[in-house]
């Protein structure tokens, strides 16, 4: 594989993460822009721990995945408070910070940390990776692996201690339709 192809794949990955953040910020146009990065027969796979698993094959399935993520912006959830009573919360911040990127042949692996938080101040960090495979300068497959362990957020205003294990799962499901 040529060095310029590796650089092109890295640029596509950088654009991918920019577009995902735009999607999380409510930009409807980001769906079309994301779809232009994919081959029509692409495969998107979540390979984390249950319930964060699933495989989406082809343009329609991947488009639906992105559309559903767009719709989850600001989603209302019922989470436990310190008294174990269910209270309304709203999904707020979902931000991914890429820590490293490695390229080998037609693959790019990316390590990251994602911060997930509610508008009410509950939240956590979780680590993971994306493994992109390219064909003809488009994404052929993407495998997202998500750590099953939530960690205290690096953002002081978010508190993991305010969440039960079930709450972490609910927030993760709301945030992860797309990483």
CSV table of C-alpha atoms in Angstrom, one decimal:
chain,number,residue,atom,x,y,z
A,1,UNK,CA,0.0,0.0,0.0
A,2,UNK,CA,1.3,3.4,-0.9
A,3,UNK,CA,2.1,6.0,1.8
A,4,UNK,CA,-0.3,8.5,0.3
A,5,UNK,CA,-3.1,5.9,0.6
A,6,UNK,CA,-2.3,5.6,4.3
A,7,UNK,CA,-2.4,9.3,4.7
A,8,UNK,CA,-5.7,9.5,2.8
A,9,UNK,CA,-7.2,6.9,5.1
A,10,UNK,CA,-6.1,8.9,8.2
A,11,UNK,CA,-7.7,12.0,6.7
A,12,UNK,CA,-10.9,10.1,6.2
A,13,UNK,CA,-10.8,8.9,9.9
A,14,UNK,CA,-10.2,12.5,11.1
A,15,UNK,CA,-13.2,13.7,9.0
A,16,UNK,CA,-15.3,10.8,10.3
A,17,UNK,CA,-14.8,11.9,14.0
A,18,UNK,CA,-15.5,15.5,13.1
A,19,UNK,CA,-18.7,14.5,11.4
A,20,UNK,CA,-19.7,12.3,14.4
A,21,UNK,CA,-19.3,15.2,16.7
A,22,UNK,CA,-21.4,17.3,14.3
A,23,UNK,CA,-24.1,14.6,14.4
A,24,UNK,CA,-24.0,14.6,18.2
A,25,UNK,CA,-24.4,18.4,18.1
A,26,UNK,CA,-27.6,18.0,16.0
A,27,UNK,CA,-26.4,18.7,12.5
A,28,UNK,CA,-28.7,16.8,10.2
A,29,UNK,CA,-26.4,17.3,7.2
A,30,UNK,CA,-23.7,15.3,8.9
A,31,UNK,CA,-25.6,12.0,8.0
A,32,UNK,CA,-25.2,12.5,4.2
A,33,UNK,CA,-21.5,13.6,4.7
A,34,UNK,CA,-20.9,10.5,6.8
A,35,UNK,CA,-22.5,8.2,4.2
A,36,UNK,CA,-20.2,9.6,1.5
A,37,UNK,CA,-17.3,8.1,3.5
A,38,UNK,CA,-18.7,4.6,3.2
A,39,UNK,CA,-18.8,1.9,0.5
A,40,UNK,CA,-22.4,0.9,-0.2
A,41,UNK,CA,-21.9,-2.6,1.2
A,42,UNK,CA,-20.0,-1.4,4.3
A,43,UNK,CA,-20.3,-3.1,7.7
A,44,UNK,CA,-20.5,-1.3,11.0
A,45,UNK,CA,-20.0,-3.5,14.1
A,46,UNK,CA,-20.2,-2.7,17.8
A,47,UNK,CA,-18.2,-5.4,19.6
A,48,UNK,CA,-18.4,-4.3,23.2
A,49,UNK,CA,-20.1,-6.1,26.1
A,50,UNK,CA,-23.8,-6.6,26.0
A,51,UNK,CA,-26.0,-4.7,25.4
A,52,UNK,CA,-23.5,-2.6,23.3
A,53,UNK,CA,-23.2,-5.1,20.5
A,54,UNK,CA,-24.7,-5.2,17.0
A,55,UNK,CA,-23.9,-5.4,13.3
A,56,UNK,CA,-25.2,-3.1,10.6
A,57,UNK,CA,-24.7,-4.2,7.0
A,58,UNK,CA,-25.1,-2.0,4.0
A,59,UNK,CA,-26.0,1.6,3.3
A,60,UNK,CA,-29.6,1.5,4.6
A,61,UNK,CA,-28.7,-0.1,8.0
A,62,UNK,CA,-25.8,2.3,8.5
A,63,UNK,CA,-27.8,5.4,7.5
A,64,UNK,CA,-30.6,4.3,10.0
A,65,UNK,CA,-27.9,3.9,12.7
A,66,UNK,CA,-26.8,7.5,12.1
A,67,UNK,CA,-30.4,8.8,11.9
A,68,UNK,CA,-31.2,7.1,15.2
A,69,UNK,CA,-28.1,8.7,16.9
A,70,UNK,CA,-29.2,12.1,15.7
A,71,UNK,CA,-32.6,11.5,17.2
A,72,UNK,CA,-31.1,10.6,20.6
A,73,UNK,CA,-29.6,14.1,21.1
A,74,UNK,CA,-31.2,15.4,24.2
A,75,UNK,CA,-33.1,12.2,24.9
A,76,UNK,CA,-35.0,12.1,28.2
A,77,UNK,CA,-34.1,9.2,30.5
A,78,UNK,CA,-35.2,8.0,33.9
A,79,UNK,CA,-32.2,7.4,36.1
A,80,UNK,CA,-31.7,6.8,39.8
A,81,UNK,CA,-30.8,9.6,42.2
A,82,UNK,CA,-28.9,9.1,45.4
A,83,UNK,CA,-32.1,7.8,47.1
A,84,UNK,CA,-32.6,5.2,44.4
A,85,UNK,CA,-35.7,6.9,43.1
A,86,UNK,CA,-36.1,7.3,39.4
A,87,UNK,CA,-35.9,10.9,38.2
A,88,UNK,CA,-35.8,12.5,34.8
A,89,UNK,CA,-32.4,13.2,33.2
A,90,UNK,CA,-31.5,14.5,29.8
A,91,UNK,CA,-28.6,13.2,27.7
A,92,UNK,CA,-26.2,16.2,27.3
A,93,UNK,CA,-22.6,15.9,26.5
A,94,UNK,CA,-21.2,13.1,24.4
A,95,UNK,CA,-17.6,13.9,23.3
A,96,UNK,CA,-14.9,11.7,22.0
A,97,UNK,CA,-11.2,12.6,22.3
A,98,UNK,CA,-8.9,10.5,20.1
A,99,UNK,CA,-5.7,9.5,22.0
A,100,UNK,CA,-3.8,7.7,19.2
A,101,UNK,CA,-4.1,6.5,15.6
A,102,UNK,CA,-2.1,3.8,13.9
A,103,UNK,CA,-2.1,2.8,10.2
A,104,UNK,CA,-1.2,-0.5,8.7
A,105,UNK,CA,-2.0,-1.4,5.1
A,106,UNK,CA,-5.7,-0.7,4.5
A,107,UNK,CA,-6.5,-0.4,8.2
A,108,UNK,CA,-6.5,2.4,10.7
A,109,UNK,CA,-7.0,1.7,14.4
A,110,UNK,CA,-7.9,4.6,16.7
A,111,UNK,CA,-7.9,4.6,20.5
A,112,UNK,CA,-10.2,7.1,22.3
A,113,UNK,CA,-11.9,8.2,25.5
A,114,UNK,CA,-15.5,9.3,25.4
A,115,UNK,CA,-17.2,11.5,28.0
A,116,UNK,CA,-20.9,11.0,28.5
A,117,UNK,CA,-22.9,13.3,30.7
A,118,UNK,CA,-26.4,14.5,31.5
A,119,UNK,CA,-27.6,18.0,31.6
A,120,UNK,CA,-28.1,17.4,35.3
A,121,UNK,CA,-24.4,16.8,36.0
A,122,UNK,CA,-24.1,13.0,36.1
A,123,UNK,CA,-21.5,11.4,33.8
A,124,UNK,CA,-18.5,9.3,33.2
A,125,UNK,CA,-15.6,8.5,30.8
A,126,UNK,CA,-15.2,5.3,28.9
A,127,UNK,CA,-12.4,4.1,26.7
A,128,UNK,CA,-12.5,2.2,23.4
A,129,UNK,CA,-11.2,1.8,19.9
A,130,UNK,CA,-12.3,2.0,16.3
A,131,UNK,CA,-10.8,-0.3,13.7
A,132,UNK,CA,-11.5,1.0,10.2
A,133,UNK,CA,-10.8,-1.1,7.0
A,134,UNK,CA,-10.7,0.7,3.7
A,135,UNK,CA,-11.4,-0.3,0.1
A,136,UNK,CA,-11.1,2.2,-2.8
A,137,UNK,CA,-10.6,5.1,-0.4
A,138,UNK,CA,-13.9,4.5,1.4
A,139,UNK,CA,-14.8,2.8,4.7
A,140,UNK,CA,-15.5,-0.9,4.1
A,141,UNK,CA,-15.9,-1.9,7.7
A,142,UNK,CA,-15.7,-0.3,11.1
A,143,UNK,CA,-15.5,-2.3,14.4
A,144,UNK,CA,-16.1,-0.3,17.5
A,145,UNK,CA,-14.9,-1.8,20.8
A,146,UNK,CA,-16.1,-0.2,24.0
A,147,UNK,CA,-14.7,-0.9,27.4
A,148,UNK,CA,-17.3,-2.3,29.8
A,149,UNK,CA,-15.8,-0.2,32.6
A,150,UNK,CA,-17.0,3.4,33.2
A,151,UNK,CA,-14.5,5.7,34.9
A,152,UNK,CA,-14.8,9.0,36.8
A,153,UNK,CA,-15.0,11.8,34.3
A,154,UNK,CA,-12.0,14.1,33.7
A,155,UNK,CA,-14.6,16.8,33.8
A,156,UNK,CA,-15.1,18.0,37.4
A,157,UNK,CA,-18.7,18.9,36.9
A,158,UNK,CA,-19.7,15.3,36.0
A,159,UNK,CA,-20.2,12.7,38.7
A,160,UNK,CA,-20.1,9.0,38.2
A,161,UNK,CA,-21.0,8.4,41.9
A,162,UNK,CA,-24.5,9.8,41.1
A,163,UNK,CA,-25.2,6.8,38.8
A,164,UNK,CA,-26.1,3.2,39.4
A,165,UNK,CA,-24.7,0.4,37.2
A,166,UNK,CA,-28.0,0.3,35.4
A,167,UNK,CA,-27.9,4.1,34.9
A,168,UNK,CA,-24.5,3.8,33.3
A,169,UNK,CA,-25.9,1.2,30.9
A,170,UNK,CA,-28.9,3.4,30.1
A,171,UNK,CA,-26.7,6.4,29.4
A,172,UNK,CA,-24.4,4.3,27.3
A,173,UNK,CA,-27.2,3.0,25.2
A,174,UNK,CA,-28.5,6.5,24.6
A,175,UNK,CA,-25.0,7.8,23.7
A,176,UNK,CA,-23.7,4.8,21.7
A,177,UNK,CA,-26.0,4.3,18.8
A,178,UNK,CA,-22.9,5.9,17.1
A,179,UNK,CA,-19.5,6.5,18.5
